[in-house]
């Protein structure tokens, strides 16, 4: 197992930056009202932002980290739970490793299938 050494505080900082970026994109597209801040969003909108942000951030990681057995799920779970304190939403404390796994497994499967098909040999 590869252990990714990143603190929850650092991961939280990365997640919050990505969430703010994602919020601006959604406001620009008209999905969310302009002038809203993370603190003003409903839990449903927030969890959608969180999951989109985690998904995007995971895609930026090296493929080896995504396809190998790592502590990535635990990092994601801990980071999302830490949002409860930052955004003053207790609902985030209920975020489970199963939810994180459901988010990450499709990415893992995609890269594992791509590696099996040797798609990268032709780039």
Tab-separated table of C-alpha atoms in Angstrom:
chain	number	residue	atom	x	y	z
A	1	UNK	CA	0.000	0.000	0.000
A	2	UNK	CA	1.254	3.453	-0.914
A	3	UNK	CA	0.746	5.986	1.848
A	4	UNK	CA	0.012	9.485	0.602
A	5	UNK	CA	1.512	11.878	3.115
A	6	UNK	CA	-0.728	14.927	3.237
A	7	UNK	CA	-2.347	16.465	6.269
A	8	UNK	CA	-6.086	16.942	6.466
A	9	UNK	CA	-5.491	20.695	6.796
A	10	UNK	CA	-3.565	20.787	3.530
A	11	UNK	CA	-6.128	18.614	1.767
A	12	UNK	CA	-8.886	20.830	3.165
A	13	UNK	CA	-7.171	23.924	1.808
A	14	UNK	CA	-6.920	22.324	-1.642
A	15	UNK	CA	-10.553	21.246	-1.505
A	16	UNK	CA	-11.809	24.677	-0.453
A	17	UNK	CA	-9.857	26.362	-3.255
A	18	UNK	CA	-11.300	23.950	-5.790
A	19	UNK	CA	-14.809	24.403	-4.361
A	20	UNK	CA	-14.550	28.190	-4.706
A	21	UNK	CA	-13.402	27.778	-8.295
A	22	UNK	CA	-16.250	25.357	-9.013
A	23	UNK	CA	-18.734	27.758	-7.389
A	24	UNK	CA	-17.582	30.586	-9.664
A	25	UNK	CA	-17.942	28.338	-12.703
A	26	UNK	CA	-21.467	27.341	-11.736
A	27	UNK	CA	-22.412	30.953	-11.094
A	28	UNK	CA	-21.001	31.942	-14.472
A	29	UNK	CA	-23.061	29.196	-16.153
A	30	UNK	CA	-26.194	30.301	-14.321
A	31	UNK	CA	-26.584	27.082	-12.346
A	32	UNK	CA	-26.235	28.975	-9.058
A	33	UNK	CA	-27.152	32.572	-8.273
A	34	UNK	CA	-24.427	35.204	-8.374
A	35	UNK	CA	-23.312	36.562	-5.036
A	36	UNK	CA	-23.764	33.292	-3.144
A	37	UNK	CA	-20.906	32.092	-0.986
A	38	UNK	CA	-20.118	28.581	0.184
A	39	UNK	CA	-21.602	29.355	3.590
A	40	UNK	CA	-24.937	30.343	2.013
A	41	UNK	CA	-25.490	27.242	-0.108
A	42	UNK	CA	-27.843	24.425	0.781
A	43	UNK	CA	-26.309	21.117	1.824
A	44	UNK	CA	-27.433	19.565	-1.471
A	45	UNK	CA	-25.604	22.222	-3.483
A	46	UNK	CA	-22.573	22.001	-1.205
A	47	UNK	CA	-22.232	18.233	-1.441
A	48	UNK	CA	-22.492	18.478	-5.232
A	49	UNK	CA	-19.711	21.067	-5.203
A	50	UNK	CA	-17.620	18.923	-2.862
A	51	UNK	CA	-17.956	15.799	-4.966
A	52	UNK	CA	-17.226	17.645	-8.220
A	53	UNK	CA	-14.189	19.252	-6.612
A	54	UNK	CA	-12.884	15.949	-5.245
A	55	UNK	CA	-13.463	14.283	-8.617
A	56	UNK	CA	-11.541	17.011	-10.458
A	57	UNK	CA	-8.703	16.993	-7.946
A	58	UNK	CA	-8.308	13.211	-8.091
A	59	UNK	CA	-8.016	13.390	-11.885
A	60	UNK	CA	-4.975	15.639	-11.423
A	61	UNK	CA	-3.134	12.954	-9.431
A	62	UNK	CA	-0.669	10.583	-11.090
A	63	UNK	CA	-2.339	7.476	-12.483
A	64	UNK	CA	-0.163	5.223	-10.307
A	65	UNK	CA	-1.603	6.782	-7.148
A	66	UNK	CA	-5.150	6.398	-8.390
A	67	UNK	CA	-4.859	2.783	-9.514
A	68	UNK	CA	-2.716	1.558	-6.610
A	69	UNK	CA	-3.923	0.738	-3.142
A	70	UNK	CA	-3.506	3.966	-1.180
A	71	UNK	CA	-5.016	5.869	1.708
A	72	UNK	CA	-6.757	8.235	-0.734
A	73	UNK	CA	-10.252	7.205	0.409
A	74	UNK	CA	-9.382	7.936	4.043
A	75	UNK	CA	-7.905	11.314	3.100
A	76	UNK	CA	-11.024	12.267	1.152
A	77	UNK	CA	-13.330	11.117	3.938
A	78	UNK	CA	-11.384	13.003	6.602
A	79	UNK	CA	-11.221	16.132	4.477
A	80	UNK	CA	-14.946	16.182	3.739
A	81	UNK	CA	-15.686	15.612	7.418
A	82	UNK	CA	-13.396	18.534	8.277
A	83	UNK	CA	-15.675	20.753	6.181
A	84	UNK	CA	-18.234	20.427	8.991
A	85	UNK	CA	-16.140	22.696	11.180
A	86	UNK	CA	-15.180	25.158	8.452
A	87	UNK	CA	-18.633	25.549	6.896
A	88	UNK	CA	-20.558	25.001	10.153
A	89	UNK	CA	-22.532	22.098	8.692
A	90	UNK	CA	-22.810	18.975	10.821
A	91	UNK	CA	-24.087	16.990	7.842
A	92	UNK	CA	-20.525	16.639	6.586
A	93	UNK	CA	-19.646	14.607	9.681
A	94	UNK	CA	-21.864	11.855	8.268
A	95	UNK	CA	-19.753	11.498	5.104
A	96	UNK	CA	-18.574	7.888	4.876
A	97	UNK	CA	-15.755	6.002	3.239
A	98	UNK	CA	-18.412	4.257	1.146
A	99	UNK	CA	-19.451	7.594	-0.365
A	100	UNK	CA	-15.819	8.419	-1.109
A	101	UNK	CA	-15.280	4.990	-2.633
A	102	UNK	CA	-18.340	5.393	-4.891
A	103	UNK	CA	-16.843	8.648	-6.094
A	104	UNK	CA	-13.332	7.316	-6.712
A	105	UNK	CA	-13.984	3.776	-7.982
A	106	UNK	CA	-15.200	4.885	-11.447
A	107	UNK	CA	-11.975	6.858	-11.896
A	108	UNK	CA	-9.891	3.854	-10.800
A	109	UNK	CA	-11.791	1.541	-13.122
A	110	UNK	CA	-11.377	3.940	-16.042
A	111	UNK	CA	-7.610	4.156	-15.605
A	112	UNK	CA	-7.209	0.427	-14.979
A	113	UNK	CA	-9.146	-0.343	-18.168
A	114	UNK	CA	-7.086	2.212	-20.085
A	115	UNK	CA	-3.850	0.680	-18.845
A	116	UNK	CA	-5.002	-2.805	-19.872
A	117	UNK	CA	-5.778	-1.590	-23.389
A	118	UNK	CA	-2.372	0.109	-23.700
A	119	UNK	CA	-3.984	3.313	-24.932
A	120	UNK	CA	-1.023	5.319	-23.663
A	121	UNK	CA	1.404	3.502	-25.970
A	122	UNK	CA	0.152	5.500	-28.942
A	123	UNK	CA	0.599	8.989	-27.450
